[in-house]
Amino acid sequence: MIKKCLFPVAGYGTRFLPATKSMPKEILPIVNKPLVQYGVEEAIEAGLVDIGMVTGRGKRSIEDHFDVNYELEHQISGSDKEEYLASIREVMDKAAFSFTRQVEMRGLGDAILNGKRLIGDEPFGVVLSDDLCLPEEDGEGVMAQMVKLFKQFRCSIVAIQEVPDEMIHKFGVIEGEQIKDGLFQVTGMVEKPALEDAPSNLAIIGRYILTPDIFDIIEETPPGKNGEVQITDALLTQAKNGCVLAYKFKGRRFDCGSVEGFVEATNHVYENIYKA
Ligand code: G1P
């Protein structure tokens, strides 16, 4: 019923220069797996097996990562090294990939609008792979949690998390009425507010389920914060006209768009997943 997931991956990764001069930030590994592959695995777990990526210049290696590498695979086939390819082979068996390029960088809302042709007239997930979200022990991924909610409520959903005051200006922040434990009906939304303007401490994390009417709304949404077309502004319009939910997900989120968060995620994955 909901099968598609969009990955906006055109960003420059400035905070990781010089590493990201010729390599996409999404390919930087958390231990031995590129950041973007964690997000794709989370989508697949949720049943979102049609993966659409909005890429840009210098992002070809993302496409190559999700394609076969005949020479390498031929070389190691039958050897004990083959197991190293197991996770990416599984991803490629289960999912199909499409790519489109964002020519101009005009914000997250605009990046999502660039995915319109790939998505069509269906509800879809959005994963910002900079936000690495790991499930609780034996729990399911954030996207799988959100797909369950979508089946029940059939409207757009954003993932949220409580954040400390000094972090609030980095996020979209919601205002809402709690309709059940951890689930809010959105009544307001502000992109990256100053602390004194923030309506709550509930910050949007990079996981969304969007109904396709969002595309027309984005087209009508003027540039907002930082002169960019913000998905947060489009979602506020959608919330006013109908319903948008905000879901306090179960799991842990690492901000892999920052060097500190990236190192924290690396240590966590090494200790708890790689070594275990
Ligand atoms: C984007 C969104 C913001 C959200 C954040 C989550 O901002 O615009 O609303 O809170 O992702 O990571 P970015 O971090 O891309 O500037």
PDB file of C-alpha atoms and ligand atoms in Angstrom:
ATOM      1  CA  MET A   1       0.000   0.000   0.000  1.00  0.00           C
ATOM      2  CA  ILE A   2       2.879   2.334   0.740  1.00  0.00           C
ATOM      3  CA  LYS A   3       5.872   1.148  -1.222  1.00  0.00           C
ATOM      4  CA  LYS A   4       7.976   4.158  -2.155  1.00  0.00           C
ATOM      5  CA  CYS A   5      10.605   6.026  -0.240  1.00  0.00           C
ATOM      6  CA  LEU A   6      12.445   9.174  -1.263  1.00  0.00           C
ATOM      7  CA  PHE A   7      15.998   9.997  -0.245  1.00  0.00           C
ATOM      8  CA  PRO A   8      17.102  13.598  -0.808  1.00  0.00           C
ATOM      9  CA  VAL A   9      20.868  13.123  -1.194  1.00  0.00           C
ATOM     10  CA  ALA A  10      21.987  16.165  -3.153  1.00  0.00           C
ATOM     11  CA  GLY A  11      23.505  18.094  -0.200  1.00  0.00           C
ATOM     12  CA  TYR A  12      27.163  19.150  -0.228  1.00  0.00           C
ATOM     13  CA  GLY A  13      28.311  17.793   3.136  1.00  0.00           C
ATOM     14  CA  THR A  14      30.322  20.942   3.789  1.00  0.00           C
ATOM     15  CA  ARG A  15      30.904  20.060   7.426  1.00  0.00           C
ATOM     16  CA  PHE A  16      32.906  17.004   6.359  1.00  0.00           C
ATOM     17  CA  LEU A  17      35.287  18.743   3.967  1.00  0.00           C
ATOM     18  CA  PRO A  18      37.818  17.830   2.745  1.00  0.00           C
ATOM     19  CA  ALA A  19      36.459  14.248   2.980  1.00  0.00           C
ATOM     20  CA  THR A  20      33.404  15.236   0.941  1.00  0.00           C
ATOM     21  CA  LYS A  21      35.248  17.103  -1.795  1.00  0.00           C
ATOM     22  CA  SER A  22      34.943  14.232  -4.262  1.00  0.00           C
ATOM     23  CA  MET A  23      32.914  11.751  -2.192  1.00  0.00           C
ATOM     24  CA  PRO A  24      29.245  12.138  -1.259  1.00  0.00           C
ATOM     25  CA  LYS A  25      28.702  12.479   2.494  1.00  0.00           C
ATOM     26  CA  GLU A  26      26.082   9.718   2.231  1.00  0.00           C
ATOM     27  CA  ILE A  27      28.835   7.265   1.282  1.00  0.00           C
ATOM     28  CA  LEU A  28      30.932   8.020   4.381  1.00  0.00           C
ATOM     29  CA  PRO A  29      30.861   4.798   6.386  1.00  0.00           C
ATOM     30  CA  ILE A  30      29.599   4.265   9.902  1.00  0.00           C
ATOM     31  CA  VAL A  31      32.125   1.472  10.596  1.00  0.00           C
ATOM     32  CA  ASN A  32      31.864  -0.589   7.378  1.00  0.00           C
ATOM     33  CA  LYS A  33      28.570   0.517   5.873  1.00  0.00           C
ATOM     34  CA  PRO A  34      27.768   3.784   4.088  1.00  0.00           C
ATOM     35  CA  LEU A  35      25.395   6.036   5.993  1.00  0.00           C
ATOM     36  CA  VAL A  36      22.793   5.945   3.219  1.00  0.00           C
ATOM     37  CA  GLN A  37      22.638   2.133   3.316  1.00  0.00           C
ATOM     38  CA  TYR A  38      21.406   2.238   6.929  1.00  0.00           C
ATOM     39  CA  GLY A  39      18.531   4.449   5.802  1.00  0.00           C
ATOM     40  CA  VAL A  40      17.727   2.196   2.836  1.00  0.00           C
ATOM     41  CA  GLU A  41      17.705  -0.875   5.097  1.00  0.00           C
ATOM     42  CA  GLU A  42      15.312   0.923   7.451  1.00  0.00           C
ATOM     43  CA  ALA A  43      12.985   1.695   4.516  1.00  0.00           C
ATOM     44  CA  ILE A  44      13.095  -1.893   3.243  1.00  0.00           C
ATOM     45  CA  GLU A  45      12.280  -3.210   6.721  1.00  0.00           C
ATOM     46  CA  ALA A  46       9.162  -1.005   6.589  1.00  0.00           C
ATOM     47  CA  GLY A  47       8.164  -2.529   3.221  1.00  0.00           C
ATOM     48  CA  LEU A  48       9.246   0.544   1.230  1.00  0.00           C
ATOM     49  CA  VAL A  49      11.107  -1.256  -1.524  1.00  0.00           C
ATOM     50  CA  ASP A  50      10.853   1.292  -4.336  1.00  0.00           C
ATOM     51  CA  ILE A  51      13.668   3.643  -3.479  1.00  0.00           C
ATOM     52  CA  GLY A  52      13.904   7.001  -5.226  1.00  0.00           C
ATOM     53  CA  MET A  53      16.932   9.193  -4.748  1.00  0.00           C
ATOM     54  CA  VAL A  54      17.178  12.883  -5.530  1.00  0.00           C
ATOM     55  CA  THR A  55      20.871  13.269  -6.299  1.00  0.00           C
ATOM     56  CA  GLY A  56      23.090  15.990  -7.675  1.00  0.00           C
ATOM     57  CA  ARG A  57      26.487  16.575  -9.205  1.00  0.00           C
ATOM     58  CA  GLY A  58      29.257  14.453  -7.693  1.00  0.00           C
ATOM     59  CA  LYS A  59      26.871  11.813  -6.347  1.00  0.00           C
ATOM     60  CA  ARG A  60      27.462   9.035  -8.880  1.00  0.00           C
ATOM     61  CA  SER A  61      29.042   6.715  -6.329  1.00  0.00           C
ATOM     62  CA  ILE A  62      25.679   6.454  -4.547  1.00  0.00           C
ATOM     63  CA  GLU A  63      24.219   4.938  -7.720  1.00  0.00           C
ATOM     64  CA  ASP A  64      27.215   2.641  -8.070  1.00  0.00           C
ATOM     65  CA  HIS A  65      26.875   1.493  -4.467  1.00  0.00           C
ATOM     66  CA  PHE A  66      23.403   0.129  -5.185  1.00  0.00           C
ATOM     67  CA  ASP A  67      24.479  -1.560  -8.422  1.00  0.00           C
ATOM     68  CA  VAL A  68      26.569  -4.677  -9.074  1.00  0.00           C
ATOM     69  CA  ASN A  69      30.353  -4.395  -9.337  1.00  0.00           C
ATOM     70  CA  TYR A  70      31.080  -7.318 -11.647  1.00  0.00           C
ATOM     71  CA  GLU A  71      34.844  -7.251 -11.435  1.00  0.00           C
ATOM     72  CA  LEU A  72      34.976  -7.148  -7.648  1.00  0.00           C
ATOM     73  CA  GLU A  73      32.224  -9.699  -7.236  1.00  0.00           C
ATOM     74  CA  HIS A  74      33.825 -12.058  -9.753  1.00  0.00           C
ATOM     75  CA  GLN A  75      37.189 -11.763  -7.981  1.00  0.00           C
ATOM     76  CA  ILE A  76      35.899 -12.670  -4.543  1.00  0.00           C
ATOM     77  CA  SER A  77      33.119 -15.053  -5.540  1.00  0.00           C
ATOM     78  CA  GLY A  78      33.517 -18.409  -3.803  1.00  0.00           C
ATOM     79  CA  SER A  79      36.054 -17.031  -1.304  1.00  0.00           C
ATOM     80  CA  ASP A  80      35.499 -16.363   2.386  1.00  0.00           C
ATOM     81  CA  LYS A  81      35.433 -12.639   1.589  1.00  0.00           C
ATOM     82  CA  GLU A  82      32.064 -12.966  -0.093  1.00  0.00           C
ATOM     83  CA  GLU A  83      30.282 -12.548   3.240  1.00  0.00           C
ATOM     84  CA  TYR A  84      31.368  -8.900   3.308  1.00  0.00           C
ATOM     85  CA  LEU A  85      28.988  -8.252   0.437  1.00  0.00           C
ATOM     86  CA  ALA A  86      26.031  -9.986   2.110  1.00  0.00           C
ATOM     87  CA  SER A  87      24.254  -6.878   3.405  1.00  0.00           C
ATOM     88  CA  ILE A  88      24.431  -4.886   0.162  1.00  0.00           C
ATOM     89  CA  ARG A  89      23.407  -7.930  -1.896  1.00  0.00           C
ATOM     90  CA  GLU A  90      20.359  -8.340   0.312  1.00  0.00           C
ATOM     91  CA  VAL A  91      19.442  -4.675  -0.193  1.00  0.00           C
ATOM     92  CA  MET A  92      19.791  -5.039  -3.973  1.00  0.00           C
ATOM     93  CA  ASP A  93      17.682  -8.216  -4.015  1.00  0.00           C
ATOM     94  CA  LYS A  94      14.846  -6.617  -2.109  1.00  0.00           C
ATOM     95  CA  ALA A  95      14.690  -3.068  -3.444  1.00  0.00           C
ATOM     96  CA  ALA A  96      14.609  -1.254  -6.794  1.00  0.00           C
ATOM     97  CA  PHE A  97      16.362   2.084  -7.242  1.00  0.00           C
ATOM     98  CA  SER A  98      15.595   5.148  -9.327  1.00  0.00           C
ATOM     99  CA  PHE A  99      17.572   8.358  -9.440  1.00  0.00           C
ATOM    100  CA  THR A 100      16.802  11.883 -10.468  1.00  0.00           C
ATOM    101  CA  ARG A 101      18.966  14.968 -10.249  1.00  0.00           C
ATOM    102  CA  GLN A 102      18.254  18.184  -8.446  1.00  0.00           C
ATOM    103  CA  VAL A 103      19.773  20.839 -10.674  1.00  0.00           C
ATOM    104  CA  GLU A 104      19.538  23.742  -8.254  1.00  0.00           C
ATOM    105  CA  MET A 105      19.672  23.470  -4.468  1.00  0.00           C
ATOM    106  CA  ARG A 106      16.636  25.345  -3.209  1.00  0.00           C
ATOM    107  CA  GLY A 107      15.888  23.577   0.041  1.00  0.00           C
ATOM    108  CA  LEU A 108      14.432  20.309   1.326  1.00  0.00           C
ATOM    109  CA  GLY A 109      10.907  21.104   0.111  1.00  0.00           C
ATOM    110  CA  ASP A 110      12.239  21.700  -3.384  1.00  0.00           C
ATOM    111  CA  ALA A 111      14.331  18.494  -3.233  1.00  0.00           C
ATOM    112  CA  ILE A 112      11.197  16.519  -2.350  1.00  0.00           C
ATOM    113  CA  LEU A 113       9.299  18.227  -5.184  1.00  0.00           C
ATOM    114  CA  ASN A 114      12.041  17.002  -7.532  1.00  0.00           C
ATOM    115  CA  GLY A 115      10.991  13.464  -6.594  1.00  0.00           C
ATOM    116  CA  LYS A 116       7.413  13.996  -7.832  1.00  0.00           C
ATOM    117  CA  ARG A 117       7.924  12.077 -11.085  1.00  0.00           C
ATOM    118  CA  LEU A 118       9.457   9.129  -9.222  1.00  0.00           C
ATOM    119  CA  ILE A 119       6.645   9.013  -6.666  1.00  0.00           C
ATOM    120  CA  GLY A 120       3.505   9.778  -8.677  1.00  0.00           C
ATOM    121  CA  ASP A 121       0.161   9.875  -6.888  1.00  0.00           C
ATOM    122  CA  GLU A 122       0.899   7.663  -3.881  1.00  0.00           C
ATOM    123  CA  PRO A 123       1.781   8.198  -0.234  1.00  0.00           C
ATOM    124  CA  PHE A 124       5.519   7.813   0.318  1.00  0.00           C
ATOM    125  CA  GLY A 125       8.242   7.846   2.939  1.00  0.00           C
ATOM    126  CA  VAL A 126      11.122  10.331   3.126  1.00  0.00           C
ATOM    127  CA  VAL A 127      14.408   9.481   4.815  1.00  0.00           C
ATOM    128  CA  LEU A 128      17.103  12.057   5.526  1.00  0.00           C
ATOM    129  CA  SER A 129      20.036   9.719   5.835  1.00  0.00           C
ATOM    130  CA  ASP A 130      22.052  12.208   7.927  1.00  0.00           C
ATOM    131  CA  ASP A 131      19.748  11.248  10.760  1.00  0.00           C
ATOM    132  CA  LEU A 132      20.802   7.717  11.619  1.00  0.00           C
ATOM    133  CA  CYS A 133      17.924   6.156  13.560  1.00  0.00           C
ATOM    134  CA  LEU A 134      18.519   2.840  15.268  1.00  0.00           C
ATOM    135  CA  PRO A 135      15.723   0.796  16.806  1.00  0.00           C
ATOM    136  CA  GLU A 136      15.510  -0.209  20.443  1.00  0.00           C
ATOM    137  CA  GLU A 137      16.744  -3.711  21.179  1.00  0.00           C
ATOM    138  CA  ASP A 138      14.409  -6.153  19.399  1.00  0.00           C
ATOM    139  CA  GLY A 139      12.260  -3.188  18.314  1.00  0.00           C
ATOM    140  CA  GLU A 140      11.426  -2.128  14.789  1.00  0.00           C
ATOM    141  CA  GLY A 141      12.874   0.753  12.828  1.00  0.00           C
ATOM    142  CA  VAL A 142      11.340   4.224  12.865  1.00  0.00           C
ATOM    143  CA  MET A 143       9.930   3.943   9.331  1.00  0.00           C
ATOM    144  CA  ALA A 144       8.206   0.639  10.160  1.00  0.00           C
ATOM    145  CA  GLN A 145       6.657   2.275  13.233  1.00  0.00           C
ATOM    146  CA  MET A 146       5.424   5.167  11.103  1.00  0.00           C
ATOM    147  CA  VAL A 147       3.998   2.947   8.342  1.00  0.00           C
ATOM    148  CA  LYS A 148       1.856   1.197  10.963  1.00  0.00           C
ATOM    149  CA  LEU A 149       0.497   4.551  12.086  1.00  0.00           C
ATOM    150  CA  PHE A 150      -0.122   5.631   8.501  1.00  0.00           C
ATOM    151  CA  LYS A 151      -2.262   2.537   7.899  1.00  0.00           C
ATOM    152  CA  GLN A 152      -4.405   3.639  10.814  1.00  0.00           C
ATOM    153  CA  PHE A 153      -4.618   7.419  10.223  1.00  0.00           C
ATOM    154  CA  ARG A 154      -3.877   7.906   6.479  1.00  0.00           C
ATOM    155  CA  CYS A 155      -2.355  11.348   6.744  1.00  0.00           C
ATOM    156  CA  SER A 156       1.146  12.803   6.666  1.00  0.00           C
ATOM    157  CA  ILE A 157       3.324  11.953   9.677  1.00  0.00           C
ATOM    158  CA  VAL A 158       6.601  13.451  10.892  1.00  0.00           C
ATOM    159  CA  ALA A 159       8.944  11.808  13.379  1.00  0.00           C
ATOM    160  CA  ILE A 160       9.741  13.921  16.434  1.00  0.00           C
ATOM    161  CA  GLN A 161      12.007  13.834  19.443  1.00  0.00           C
ATOM    162  CA  GLU A 162      12.410  16.031  22.505  1.00  0.00           C
ATOM    163  CA  VAL A 163      15.579  18.086  22.218  1.00  0.00           C
ATOM    164  CA  PRO A 164      17.371  20.301  24.749  1.00  0.00           C
ATOM    165  CA  ASP A 165      16.916  24.095  24.529  1.00  0.00           C
ATOM    166  CA  GLU A 166      20.337  24.800  23.046  1.00  0.00           C
ATOM    167  CA  MET A 167      19.598  22.478  20.076  1.00  0.00           C
ATOM    168  CA  ILE A 168      16.145  23.741  19.189  1.00  0.00           C
ATOM    169  CA  HIS A 169      17.342  26.247  16.545  1.00  0.00           C
ATOM    170  CA  LYS A 170      18.675  23.394  14.392  1.00  0.00           C
ATOM    171  CA  PHE A 171      15.288  21.774  13.758  1.00  0.00           C
ATOM    172  CA  GLY A 172      11.753  22.155  12.549  1.00  0.00           C
ATOM    173  CA  VAL A 173       9.677  22.376  15.724  1.00  0.00           C
ATOM    174  CA  ILE A 174       6.040  21.394  16.132  1.00  0.00           C
ATOM    175  CA  GLU A 175       3.140  22.559  18.200  1.00  0.00           C
ATOM    176  CA  GLY A 176       0.453  19.955  18.713  1.00  0.00           C
ATOM    177  CA  GLU A 177      -2.318  18.373  20.689  1.00  0.00           C
ATOM    178  CA  GLN A 178      -1.547  14.959  22.064  1.00  0.00           C
ATOM    179  CA  ILE A 179      -4.139  12.486  20.786  1.00  0.00           C
ATOM    180  CA  LYS A 180      -2.568   9.459  22.400  1.00  0.00           C
ATOM    181  CA  ASP A 181       0.684   8.505  24.059  1.00  0.00           C
ATOM    182  CA  GLY A 182       3.512   9.858  21.884  1.00  0.00           C
ATOM    183  CA  LEU A 183       1.211  10.946  19.028  1.00  0.00           C
ATOM    184  CA  PHE A 184       0.277  14.569  18.343  1.00  0.00           C
ATOM    185  CA  GLN A 185      -2.020  16.312  15.903  1.00  0.00           C
ATOM    186  CA  VAL A 186       0.042  19.183  14.516  1.00  0.00           C
ATOM    187  CA  THR A 187      -1.420  22.674  14.982  1.00  0.00           C
ATOM    188  CA  GLY A 188       1.738  24.681  14.341  1.00  0.00           C
ATOM    189  CA  MET A 189       5.239  24.217  12.895  1.00  0.00           C
ATOM    190  CA  VAL A 190       8.275  26.488  12.647  1.00  0.00           C
ATOM    191  CA  GLU A 191      11.519  25.837  10.785  1.00  0.00           C
ATOM    192  CA  LYS A 192      14.614  26.413  12.928  1.00  0.00           C
ATOM    193  CA  PRO A 193      13.158  28.951  15.394  1.00  0.00           C
ATOM    194  CA  ALA A 194      15.099  30.903  17.975  1.00  0.00           C
ATOM    195  CA  LEU A 195      14.516  29.352  21.383  1.00  0.00           C
ATOM    196  CA  GLU A 196      12.125  32.115  22.431  1.00  0.00           C
ATOM    197  CA  ASP A 197       9.975  31.546  19.333  1.00  0.00           C
ATOM    198  CA  ALA A 198       9.890  27.746  19.602  1.00  0.00           C
ATOM    199  CA  PRO A 199       6.369  26.464  20.297  1.00  0.00           C
ATOM    200  CA  SER A 200       7.676  23.339  22.099  1.00  0.00           C
ATOM    201  CA  ASN A 201      10.778  21.199  22.533  1.00  0.00           C
ATOM    202  CA  LEU A 202       9.488  18.636  20.013  1.00  0.00           C
ATOM    203  CA  ALA A 203      11.868  18.640  17.048  1.00  0.00           C
ATOM    204  CA  ILE A 204      11.309  17.052  13.647  1.00  0.00           C
ATOM    205  CA  ILE A 205      13.735  14.243  12.861  1.00  0.00           C
ATOM    206  CA  GLY A 206      14.475  13.231   9.260  1.00  0.00           C
ATOM    207  CA  ARG A 207      11.680  10.706   8.756  1.00  0.00           C
ATOM    208  CA  TYR A 208       8.403  11.596   7.076  1.00  0.00           C
ATOM    209  CA  ILE A 209       5.427   9.890   5.526  1.00  0.00           C
ATOM    210  CA  LEU A 210       3.764  12.264   3.092  1.00  0.00           C
ATOM    211  CA  THR A 211       0.504  12.092   1.194  1.00  0.00           C
ATOM    212  CA  PRO A 212       0.952  13.058  -2.483  1.00  0.00           C
ATOM    213  CA  ASP A 213      -1.092  16.276  -2.233  1.00  0.00           C
ATOM    214  CA  ILE A 214       2.089  17.645  -0.615  1.00  0.00           C
ATOM    215  CA  PHE A 215       3.559  18.173  -4.111  1.00  0.00           C
ATOM    216  CA  ASP A 216       0.934  20.760  -5.100  1.00  0.00           C
ATOM    217  CA  ILE A 217       1.350  22.412  -1.715  1.00  0.00           C
ATOM    218  CA  ILE A 218       5.146  22.641  -2.116  1.00  0.00           C
ATOM    219  CA  GLU A 219       4.668  24.242  -5.540  1.00  0.00           C
ATOM    220  CA  GLU A 220       2.658  26.987  -3.850  1.00  0.00           C
ATOM    221  CA  THR A 221       5.026  27.375  -0.888  1.00  0.00           C
ATOM    222  CA  PRO A 222       7.262  30.470  -1.048  1.00  0.00           C
ATOM    223  CA  PRO A 223      10.880  30.282   0.128  1.00  0.00           C
ATOM    224  CA  GLY A 224      11.073  30.490   3.920  1.00  0.00           C
ATOM    225  CA  LYS A 225      13.932  30.158   6.412  1.00  0.00           C
ATOM    226  CA  ASN A 226      17.326  30.824   4.766  1.00  0.00           C
ATOM    227  CA  GLY A 227      15.573  31.621   1.466  1.00  0.00           C
ATOM    228  CA  GLU A 228      14.847  27.911   0.921  1.00  0.00           C
ATOM    229  CA  VAL A 229      11.593  26.123   0.158  1.00  0.00           C
ATOM    230  CA  GLN A 230      10.952  24.337   3.439  1.00  0.00           C
ATOM    231  CA  ILE A 231       9.021  21.076   3.769  1.00  0.00           C
ATOM    232  CA  THR A 232       8.113  22.307   7.262  1.00  0.00           C
ATOM    233  CA  ASP A 233       6.160  25.250   5.750  1.00  0.00           C
ATOM    234  CA  ALA A 234       4.368  22.972   3.267  1.00  0.00           C
ATOM    235  CA  LEU A 235       3.453  20.583   6.081  1.00  0.00           C
ATOM    236  CA  LEU A 236       2.023  23.451   8.107  1.00  0.00           C
ATOM    237  CA  THR A 237      -0.321  24.265   5.199  1.00  0.00           C
ATOM    238  CA  GLN A 238      -1.275  20.597   5.008  1.00  0.00           C
ATOM    239  CA  ALA A 239      -1.920  20.526   8.756  1.00  0.00           C
ATOM    240  CA  LYS A 240      -4.174  23.582   8.536  1.00  0.00           C
ATOM    241  CA  ASN A 241      -6.179  22.139   5.630  1.00  0.00           C
ATOM    242  CA  GLY A 242      -6.419  18.619   6.965  1.00  0.00           C
ATOM    243  CA  CYS A 243      -4.298  16.573   9.268  1.00  0.00           C
ATOM    244  CA  VAL A 244      -0.600  16.070   9.975  1.00  0.00           C
ATOM    245  CA  LEU A 245       0.556  13.881  12.830  1.00  0.00           C
ATOM    246  CA  ALA A 246       3.809  14.021  14.777  1.00  0.00           C
ATOM    247  CA  TYR A 247       5.098  10.800  16.278  1.00  0.00           C
ATOM    248  CA  LYS A 248       7.590  10.498  19.103  1.00  0.00           C
ATOM    249  CA  PHE A 249       9.379   7.418  17.793  1.00  0.00           C
ATOM    250  CA  LYS A 250      10.991   4.625  19.760  1.00  0.00           C
ATOM    251  CA  GLY A 251      14.699   4.343  19.086  1.00  0.00           C
ATOM    252  CA  ARG A 252      17.872   6.368  19.113  1.00  0.00           C
ATOM    253  CA  ARG A 253      18.849   9.090  16.658  1.00  0.00           C
ATOM    254  CA  PHE A 254      22.369  10.209  15.793  1.00  0.00           C
ATOM    255  CA  ASP A 255      23.016  13.481  13.991  1.00  0.00           C
ATOM    256  CA  CYS A 256      25.451  12.207  11.375  1.00  0.00           C
ATOM    257  CA  GLY A 257      25.357  15.575   9.644  1.00  0.00           C
ATOM    258  CA  SER A 258      27.737  16.771  12.376  1.00  0.00           C
ATOM    259  CA  VAL A 259      31.218  15.418  13.042  1.00  0.00           C
ATOM    260  CA  GLU A 260      30.416  14.845  16.759  1.00  0.00           C
ATOM    261  CA  GLY A 261      27.236  12.895  15.991  1.00  0.00           C
ATOM    262  CA  PHE A 262      29.025  10.917  13.299  1.00  0.00           C
ATOM    263  CA  VAL A 263      31.770   9.855  15.722  1.00  0.00           C
ATOM    264  CA  GLU A 264      29.183   9.019  18.391  1.00  0.00           C
ATOM    265  CA  ALA A 265      27.264   6.859  15.893  1.00  0.00           C
ATOM    266  CA  THR A 266      30.485   5.160  14.811  1.00  0.00           C
ATOM    267  CA  ASN A 267      31.401   4.255  18.385  1.00  0.00           C
ATOM    268  CA  HIS A 268      27.883   3.055  19.112  1.00  0.00           C
ATOM    269  CA  VAL A 269      27.634   0.884  15.991  1.00  0.00           C
ATOM    270  CA  TYR A 270      31.139  -0.526  16.539  1.00  0.00           C
ATOM    271  CA  GLU A 271      30.418  -1.545  20.142  1.00  0.00           C
ATOM    272  CA  ASN A 272      26.803  -2.644  19.816  1.00  0.00           C
ATOM    273  CA  ILE A 273      26.361  -3.933  16.273  1.00  0.00           C
ATOM    274  CA  TYR A 274      29.696  -4.623  14.568  1.00  0.00           C
ATOM    275  CA  LYS A 275      31.493  -6.298  17.463  1.00  0.00           C
ATOM    276  CA  ALA A 276      28.384  -7.969  18.915  1.00  0.00           C
TER     277      ALA A 276
HETATM  278  C1  G1P B   1      15.896  19.367   7.976  1.00  0.00           C
HETATM  279  C2  G1P B   1      14.495  19.964   8.167  1.00  0.00           C
HETATM  280  C3  G1P B   1      14.227  20.208   9.651  1.00  0.00           C
HETATM  281  C4  G1P B   1      14.439  18.930  10.436  1.00  0.00           C
HETATM  282  C5  G1P B   1      15.851  18.362  10.167  1.00  0.00           C
HETATM  283  C6  G1P B   1      16.019  17.003  10.809  1.00  0.00           C
HETATM  284  O1  G1P B   1      16.858  20.356   8.313  1.00  0.00           O
HETATM  285  O2  G1P B   1      14.404  21.161   7.432  1.00  0.00           O
HETATM  286  O3  G1P B   1      12.892  20.651   9.817  1.00  0.00           O
HETATM  287  O4  G1P B   1      14.257  19.184  11.808  1.00  0.00           O
HETATM  288  O5  G1P B   1      16.084  18.210   8.764  1.00  0.00           O
HETATM  289  O6  G1P B   1      17.339  16.555  10.704  1.00  0.00           O
HETATM  290  P1  G1P B   1      18.426  20.216   7.929  1.00  0.00           P
HETATM  291  O7  G1P B   1      19.061  19.499   9.072  1.00  0.00           O
HETATM  292  O8  G1P B   1      18.488  19.446   6.653  1.00  0.00           O
HETATM  293  O9  G1P B   1      18.905  21.616   7.796  1.00  0.00           O
END
